Coordinates of C-alpha atoms in Angstrom, one line a residue:
M550 CA 4.5 14.6 32.8
N551 CA 2.5 17.9 31.3
S552 CA -0.5 17.6 28.9
E553 CA 1.8 18.1 26.0
E554 CA 4.6 15.6 27.1
S555 CA 2.0 12.6 27.5
A556 CA 0.4 13.5 24.1
A557 CA 4.0 13.5 22.6
S558 CA 4.8 9.7 23.9
I559 CA 1.7 8.5 22.5
F560 CA 2.0 10.3 19.0
M561 CA 2.1 8.1 15.8
F562 CA 5.9 9.5 15.1
T563 CA 8.4 9.1 17.6
E564 CA 11.7 11.1 18.0
R565 CA 14.6 10.0 15.7
K566 CA 16.6 7.3 17.9
P567 CA 20.5 7.5 17.9
A568 CA 22.0 5.2 15.3
P569 CA 22.8 1.7 16.5
P570 CA 26.9 0.4 16.9
P571 CA 27.8 -1.1 13.6
R572 CA 27.7 -4.5 13.7
S573 CA 30.4 -7.2 13.0
A574 CA 30.7 -8.5 9.1
F575 CA 29.9 -12.0 10.8
V576 CA 27.1 -10.8 12.3
E577 CA 25.5 -9.0 9.1
F578 CA 26.4 -12.4 7.2
F579 CA 24.3 -14.6 9.6
R580 CA 21.6 -12.1 9.6
S581 CA 21.3 -12.0 5.8
K582 CA 21.9 -15.5 4.7
I583 CA 21.2 -17.7 7.2
L584 CA 18.3 -15.9 8.9
C585 CA 17.2 -14.6 5.5
R586 CA 16.3 -11.2 7.1
K587 CA 17.1 -7.7 5.8
D588 CA 16.7 -4.2 7.0
D589 CA 13.3 -2.7 6.1
P590 CA 13.5 0.7 4.7
E591 CA 10.0 1.2 5.9
E592 CA 11.0 1.5 9.7
E593 CA 13.2 4.5 8.4
R594 CA 9.9 6.2 7.3
K595 CA 7.9 5.7 10.8
A596 CA 4.6 6.0 8.6
L597 CA 0.9 4.5 8.8
L598 CA 1.5 3.0 5.4
K599 CA 4.0 1.6 3.5
K600 CA 5.0 3.3 0.1
E601 CA 3.5 -0.3 -1.7
G602 CA 0.2 0.0 0.5
G603 CA 0.5 -2.1 3.4
Y604 CA -0.6 -0.9 6.6
R605 CA 2.2 -0.5 9.7
I606 CA -0.3 -0.5 12.2
T607 CA -0.2 -3.3 15.0
Y608 CA -3.3 -4.5 17.2
T609 CA -3.0 -5.9 20.8
G610 CA -5.3 -7.0 23.2
L611 CA -7.1 -9.3 21.1
S612 CA -7.2 -12.3 23.1
E613 CA -10.8 -12.4 24.0
H614 CA -12.0 -11.7 20.8
R615 CA -10.3 -14.6 18.8
R616 CA -13.6 -16.3 18.8
K617 CA -14.5 -13.8 16.3
Y618 CA -12.0 -15.1 13.8
V619 CA -13.0 -18.4 14.2
A620 CA -16.7 -17.5 13.3
D621 CA -15.4 -16.0 10.2
I622 CA -12.9 -18.7 9.2
Y623 CA -13.4 -18.3 5.4
I624 CA -12.3 -14.9 5.3
T625 CA -9.6 -15.6 8.2
L626 CA -8.1 -18.5 5.6
I627 CA -7.9 -16.0 2.9
D628 CA -6.2 -13.3 5.0
L629 CA -3.3 -15.9 6.0
E630 CA 0.1 -15.1 4.5
W631 CA 1.2 -17.5 1.9
R632 CA 3.4 -19.5 3.9
Y633 CA 0.5 -20.4 6.5
A634 CA -2.2 -21.3 4.0
I635 CA -0.1 -23.7 2.1
A636 CA 0.9 -25.2 5.5
V637 CA -2.8 -25.4 6.2
L638 CA -3.9 -26.9 2.9
F639 CA -1.2 -29.6 3.1
N640 CA -1.7 -30.6 7.0
V641 CA -5.4 -30.7 6.7
F642 CA -5.1 -33.3 3.8
L643 CA -2.4 -34.8 6.0
V644 CA -4.4 -35.3 8.9
T645 CA -7.5 -37.0 7.0
Y646 CA -5.5 -39.5 5.4
L647 CA -4.3 -40.5 8.8
V648 CA -7.2 -40.2 10.8
F649 CA -9.2 -42.3 8.3
A650 CA -6.0 -44.5 7.7
F651 CA -6.1 -45.7 11.5
F652 CA -9.7 -46.3 11.2
W653 CA -9.2 -48.7 8.4
W654 CA -6.1 -50.4 10.1
L655 CA -8.1 -50.8 13.4
M656 CA -11.4 -52.2 11.3
A657 CA -8.7 -54.7 10.0
Y658 CA -7.0 -55.3 13.7
N659 CA -10.3 -56.3 14.9
N660 CA -11.2 -58.9 12.2
D661 CA -7.4 -60.2 12.9
D662 CA -6.6 -59.6 9.4
F663 CA -2.8 -58.8 10.3
A664 CA -2.8 -62.3 12.4
N665 CA -3.9 -64.5 9.7
L666 CA -2.2 -63.4 6.7
D667 CA -1.2 -66.6 5.7
N668 CA -4.5 -68.1 6.4
P669 CA -6.1 -68.9 3.1
D670 CA -9.5 -69.5 4.7
H671 CA -9.6 -66.1 6.5
V672 CA -11.9 -63.5 4.7
P673 CA -10.0 -60.0 5.6
C674 CA -12.1 -57.0 5.6
L675 CA -9.2 -55.0 3.2
L676 CA -7.7 -57.1 1.0
G677 CA -4.3 -56.3 -0.1
V678 CA -3.7 -54.3 3.3
K679 CA -1.0 -56.1 5.5
S680 CA 0.4 -53.3 7.8
F681 CA -0.6 -49.5 8.7
A682 CA 1.6 -48.1 5.9
G683 CA -0.9 -50.4 3.8
A684 CA -4.0 -48.7 5.1
V685 CA -2.6 -45.0 4.7
L686 CA -2.0 -45.8 1.0
F687 CA -5.7 -47.3 1.1
S688 CA -7.1 -44.3 2.9
I689 CA -5.5 -42.1 0.1
E690 CA -6.8 -44.0 -2.7
T691 CA -10.3 -44.0 -1.3
Q692 CA -10.3 -40.4 -0.6
T693 CA -8.9 -39.2 -3.8
T694 CA -10.5 -42.1 -5.9
I695 CA -7.3 -42.8 -7.3
G696 CA -7.9 -47.0 -7.1
Y697 CA -5.0 -48.7 -8.1
G698 CA -6.9 -52.0 -8.0
Y699 CA -4.3 -53.7 -5.8
A700 CA -6.0 -52.9 -2.2
Y701 CA -9.8 -52.8 -1.9
P702 CA -12.4 -53.4 0.7
N703 CA -14.8 -56.3 1.5
A704 CA -18.6 -55.7 1.8
H705 CA -19.2 -58.2 4.1
C706 CA -17.8 -56.2 7.0
A707 CA -20.0 -54.1 8.8
G708 CA -18.3 -50.6 9.0
T709 CA -16.9 -50.8 5.6
L710 CA -19.6 -48.9 3.8
P711 CA -20.3 -46.2 6.2
L712 CA -16.6 -45.5 6.6
I713 CA -16.1 -45.2 2.6
Y714 CA -19.0 -42.7 2.5
L715 CA -17.8 -40.8 5.4
Q716 CA -14.4 -40.6 4.0
V717 CA -15.5 -39.5 0.6
T718 CA -17.7 -37.0 1.5
L719 CA -15.5 -35.6 3.7
G720 CA -13.0 -35.2 1.0
F721 CA -15.1 -33.9 -1.5
F722 CA -16.2 -30.8 1.2
L723 CA -12.4 -30.5 2.4
E724 CA -11.2 -30.1 -1.5
T725 CA -13.9 -27.6 -1.9
V726 CA -13.1 -25.5 1.0
L727 CA -9.5 -25.6 0.7
L728 CA -8.7 -25.6 -3.2
G729 CA -11.7 -22.9 -2.9
F730 CA -9.6 -20.6 -0.8
I731 CA -6.6 -21.0 -2.3
F732 CA -8.0 -19.8 -5.7
V733 CA -9.7 -16.8 -4.0
K734 CA -6.3 -15.8 -2.4
I735 CA -4.9 -16.1 -6.0
A736 CA -7.3 -14.4 -7.7
R737 CA -7.9 -11.5 -5.0
P738 CA -8.2 -7.9 -6.7
K739 CA -5.8 -6.5 -4.5
Y740 CA -3.0 -7.9 -6.6
R741 CA -4.3 -5.8 -9.2
A742 CA -3.1 -2.9 -7.2
N743 CA 0.6 -3.9 -8.2
T744 CA 0.2 -2.5 -11.3
I745 CA -1.1 0.8 -10.2
I746 CA 1.7 3.3 -9.3
F747 CA 2.4 6.4 -7.7
S748 CA 5.2 9.2 -7.6
K749 CA 7.7 8.6 -5.1
N750 CA 7.6 12.4 -4.0
A751 CA 4.6 14.7 -4.0
V752 CA 5.4 18.3 -5.1
V753 CA 4.5 21.6 -4.0
C754 CA 4.4 24.4 -6.7
Q755 CA 2.2 27.4 -7.6
E756 CA -0.1 27.2 -10.3
N757 CA -2.3 30.2 -11.3
G758 CA -1.4 32.2 -8.3
Q759 CA -2.2 29.7 -5.9
L760 CA -0.1 26.8 -4.0
C761 CA -1.1 23.6 -5.2
L762 CA 0.3 20.0 -4.0
Q763 CA 0.3 17.6 -6.5
I764 CA 1.1 13.7 -7.0
R765 CA 1.4 11.6 -10.5
V766 CA -0.5 8.1 -10.4
G767 CA -0.4 5.8 -13.7
D768 CA -1.7 2.4 -14.8
L769 CA 0.9 0.1 -16.2
R770 CA -1.7 -1.9 -18.0
K771 CA -4.0 -1.4 -21.0
T772 CA -7.2 -2.8 -19.3
H773 CA -7.7 0.3 -17.1
L774 CA -9.9 0.2 -14.1
V775 CA -13.4 1.5 -14.3
D776 CA -15.1 4.2 -12.4
A777 CA -11.9 5.0 -10.7
H778 CA -11.7 7.8 -8.0
L779 CA -9.1 9.0 -5.7
T780 CA -9.5 10.1 -2.0
A781 CA -6.7 11.9 0.3
I782 CA -6.4 11.8 3.7
M783 CA -4.1 14.2 6.3
V784 CA -3.1 12.2 9.1
R785 CA -2.0 15.2 12.0
K786 CA -2.2 15.7 15.9
K787 CA -5.0 18.1 16.7
T788 CA -5.8 19.6 20.1
T789 CA -9.0 20.9 21.1
E790 CA -9.5 24.3 23.2
E791 CA -10.2 21.9 26.1
G792 CA -7.1 20.2 26.1
A793 CA -8.1 16.9 24.7
V794 CA -5.7 15.1 22.2
Y795 CA -6.3 13.5 19.0
P796 CA -2.8 12.3 17.9
L797 CA -4.3 10.3 14.7
F798 CA -6.7 13.1 13.5
Q799 CA -8.1 12.5 10.1
Y800 CA -8.2 15.8 7.7
E801 CA -10.1 15.6 4.1
V802 CA -7.8 16.4 1.3
E803 CA -9.7 17.6 -1.6
M804 CA -8.0 16.0 -4.9
E805 CA -8.7 16.7 -8.7
A806 CA -7.5 15.1 -11.8
N807 CA -7.5 18.1 -14.4
G808 CA -11.1 19.1 -14.4
M809 CA -12.7 15.7 -13.5
G810 CA -12.8 16.1 -10.0
D811 CA -12.0 13.2 -8.0
R812 CA -12.8 10.7 -10.8
I813 CA -9.9 9.5 -12.3
F814 CA -9.7 7.7 -16.0
L815 CA -6.2 6.4 -16.3
L816 CA -5.5 6.1 -19.6
W817 CA -2.0 7.7 -19.3
P818 CA -0.5 8.8 -16.1
L819 CA -2.2 11.5 -14.4
I820 CA -1.1 14.6 -12.1
I821 CA -3.5 14.7 -9.1
T822 CA -3.9 18.1 -7.7
H823 CA -5.0 19.4 -4.2
K824 CA -5.1 23.4 -4.2
I825 CA -3.9 24.8 -0.9
D826 CA -6.7 27.2 0.3
E827 CA -7.9 28.2 3.8
N828 CA -9.7 25.0 3.8
S829 CA -6.8 22.6 3.3
P830 CA -4.9 21.2 6.3
F831 CA -1.6 22.4 4.3
W832 CA -2.8 26.0 4.8
D833 CA -0.1 26.6 7.3
I834 CA 2.4 24.5 6.7
K835 CA 5.7 25.7 4.8
P836 CA 9.0 24.0 4.2
A837 CA 10.8 25.2 7.2
D838 CA 8.3 23.1 9.1
L839 CA 10.0 19.8 7.5
C840 CA 11.5 18.8 11.1
S841 CA 9.0 20.0 13.2
E842 CA 6.0 18.9 11.5
K843 CA 4.6 15.5 12.1
Y844 CA 1.9 14.5 9.7
E845 CA 1.0 11.9 6.6
L846 CA -0.7 12.0 3.5
L847 CA -2.4 9.0 2.6
I848 CA -3.7 8.5 -0.9
F849 CA -6.6 5.6 -1.9
L850 CA -7.5 4.7 -5.2
E851 CA -10.5 2.7 -5.7
G852 CA -11.9 1.3 -9.0
T853 CA -13.5 -1.6 -10.4
V854 CA -11.3 -4.2 -12.2
E855 CA -12.8 -4.5 -15.8
A856 CA -11.9 -8.2 -16.1
T857 CA -13.4 -9.6 -13.3
G858 CA -16.0 -6.9 -12.0
E859 CA -14.3 -6.8 -8.5
V860 CA -13.7 -3.3 -6.7
C861 CA -9.8 -2.8 -6.2
Q862 CA -8.1 -0.2 -3.9
A863 CA -4.4 1.2 -4.6
R864 CA -2.7 2.6 -1.7
T865 CA 0.3 5.1 -0.8
S866 CA 1.5 7.5 1.7
Y867 CA 3.9 10.7 1.6
G868 CA 5.9 12.0 4.7
P869 CA 7.1 15.7 5.1
K870 CA 10.5 14.8 3.8
E871 CA 8.8 13.2 1.0
I872 CA 7.2 16.4 -0.5
L873 CA 9.4 18.7 -2.5
W874 CA 8.6 22.2 -2.4
G875 CA 9.3 24.5 -5.3
H876 CA 9.1 21.5 -8.0
R877 CA 6.7 20.2 -10.7
F878 CA 6.7 16.8 -12.4
E879 CA 8.3 16.5 -15.9
R880 CA 6.2 15.6 -18.6
V881 CA 5.9 11.9 -20.1
E882 CA 3.8 12.6 -22.4
E883 CA 5.0 12.9 -26.3
Y884 CA 3.5 12.8 -29.4
D885 CA 5.2 10.4 -31.8
L886 CA 4.9 12.0 -35.5
G887 CA 6.3 9.0 -36.9
M888 CA 3.9 6.4 -35.3
K889 CA 0.9 9.2 -35.2
R890 CA -0.1 8.3 -31.7
W891 CA 0.7 9.8 -28.0
H892 CA 3.9 8.0 -26.6
I893 CA 3.9 7.3 -22.8
D894 CA 7.6 7.3 -21.3
F895 CA 7.2 5.4 -17.8
T896 CA 11.0 5.9 -17.2
G897 CA 10.7 9.5 -16.5
F898 CA 7.2 9.0 -14.0
N899 CA 9.1 10.2 -10.8
D900 CA 11.2 12.9 -12.5
V901 CA 10.5 16.3 -11.2
V902 CA 12.2 19.6 -12.2
Y903 CA 12.6 22.8 -10.1
C904 CA 10.3 25.6 -10.8
Q905 CA 10.6 28.4 -8.2
N906 CA 11.7 28.8 -4.6
L907 CA 8.8 28.4 -1.9
R908 CA 9.9 29.4 1.6
H909 CA 6.5 30.6 2.8
S910 CA 3.3 29.1 3.3
A911 CA 0.1 29.6 1.3
K912 CA -1.1 31.3 4.6
D913 CA 1.5 33.9 4.7
L914 CA 1.3 34.3 0.6
S915 CA -2.5 35.3 1.1
Q916 CA -1.7 37.5 4.1
Y917 CA 1.0 39.3 2.0
A918 CA -1.1 40.0 -1.1
G919 CA -3.9 41.1 0.9
S920 CA -1.6 43.7 2.5
T921 CA -0.3 44.7 -0.6
Q922 CA -3.8 45.0 -2.2
K923 CA -4.6 47.3 0.3
L924 CA -1.6 49.5 0.2
D925 CA -1.7 49.7 -3.4
T926 CA -5.4 51.1 -3.3
T927 CA -4.8 53.3 -0.6
G928 CA -2.0 55.0 -2.5
I929 CA 0.7 54.4 0.1
S930 CA 2.7 52.2 -2.1
K931 CA 2.5 53.9 -5.1
R932 CA 6.1 54.1 -7.3
K933 CA 7.3 56.5 -9.5
S934 CA 6.6 55.5 -13.0
S935 CA 10.5 55.9 -13.7
E936 CA 11.2 53.3 -10.9
R937 CA 11.6 49.6 -11.3
P938 CA 10.2 47.3 -8.6
S939 CA 12.6 44.8 -6.9
P940 CA 11.8 41.2 -7.3
N941 CA 9.4 39.8 -4.2
P942 CA 9.5 36.4 -3.4
L943 CA 6.1 36.7 -2.1
S944 CA 4.5 37.7 -5.4
L945 CA 1.4 35.8 -6.2
N946 CA 1.9 36.7 -10.4
S947 CA 1.3 33.5 -12.0
G948 CA 3.2 34.2 -15.0
V949 CA 6.3 35.4 -12.9
R950 CA 8.7 33.1 -10.6
Y951 CA 11.1 34.5 -8.3
D952 CA 14.5 32.6 -7.0
M953 CA 16.1 34.5 -3.9
T954 CA 19.3 32.6 -4.4
N955 CA 22.0 35.5 -4.9
L956 CA 24.8 34.7 -6.9
N957 CA 27.7 37.3 -7.1
G958 CA 24.9 40.2 -6.6
A959 CA 22.9 38.9 -9.4
Q960 CA 19.0 38.2 -9.1
N961 CA 17.5 35.3 -11.1
M962 CA 14.1 35.8 -12.3
V963 CA 12.5 32.5 -13.5
E964 CA 9.3 32.7 -16.2
S965 CA 7.3 29.9 -16.9
S966 CA 5.7 29.7 -20.2
S967 CA 4.3 26.6 -21.9
G968 CA 5.8 24.1 -19.6
A969 CA 9.1 25.3 -20.0
A970 CA 11.1 27.5 -17.7
L971 CA 12.9 30.5 -19.0
L972 CA 15.6 31.9 -16.9
S973 CA 16.7 35.7 -17.2
N974 CA 19.5 37.0 -15.1
E975 CA 20.2 40.9 -14.5
D976 CA 23.7 41.9 -13.1
E977 CA 23.2 45.1 -11.0
T978 CA 26.3 46.7 -10.0
S979 CA 26.9 48.4 -6.8
T980 CA 27.3 52.3 -6.9

């Protein structure tokens, strides 16, 4: 196996596997109803990040580092899934009730309380406790300070006061820790990210003569994030001149929101733009590379929650097939004359419109623009004034967009003006 094959074997994106044979209806019913399992659509994406922001990375070989999780037990409890957190809450309290119930039962047993239940001259350590079930009930009453008034301890027994002190003190400590981590788990700022939405697809279009990659981000709440900023990373394989392979190499992708740089004010949904220039990792990528190129665009949006002051992070990712070339986002902002205020329609948040036919990378467009400019300056490509130039798919004119689709010999020229596309058709007859 050569170096390229070995690198491909460890690369994060695996080749598409053949479709498995269809399962029977009974098997599908058993999986969906009885086992409560459903097919995960994220398995088809083969991405590092889920669309809603969860990581799809598995760690192995951590058996020798398990003590580090115990040393940071509080964060470990907070990071537990909800079903395990609830199980820890109930089981810890149950174990403490049973352990102290055994101690109370043992103290009564050593005092012969159960053997002298009908002896009026016997002084029991636990009055009203006649079995282990009664000891469990007494333990719950003591730790929770309920006190129904039927069962109570006798202070004349030597172990009564130390055992009550120990159980009450430990019970307060456990309530503080367990209920505290449940509250912190509920109030974590990560849940604020559920109301931060990203567009389903990213788009690549031409603006002011330059290719741009765009995404849309919006906030569903009216209490917006404070000091929000966005970071984008492109993950792609890189091979050095010496042959070293980095399958998960991170490239910086500079994004800007209008003219504010990476700072974002989500008063309304914003279109975040990345200009594809010679410093961009998308410089040499074209639409035809969707099947061959393997990369992933990771988006991180961070901001401070206005209500709590905690930092929140929202994440998403886009694969090659989730980037639409030659499209732009439809407007969602409209001014309502009746209400005299701007109206945002989130139903069209993911809507895109076709604007131009892009088949080349920004690098190819730049090379063609340079060669055309050189030919024009030397006089080689001068045309007569009576001749009309034919449309060119690589033109960088910001006001004109060309569509190379030929329908019955007609060439469609698309002009963009004030956000609207005006389509004019010219039919050329062959001589």
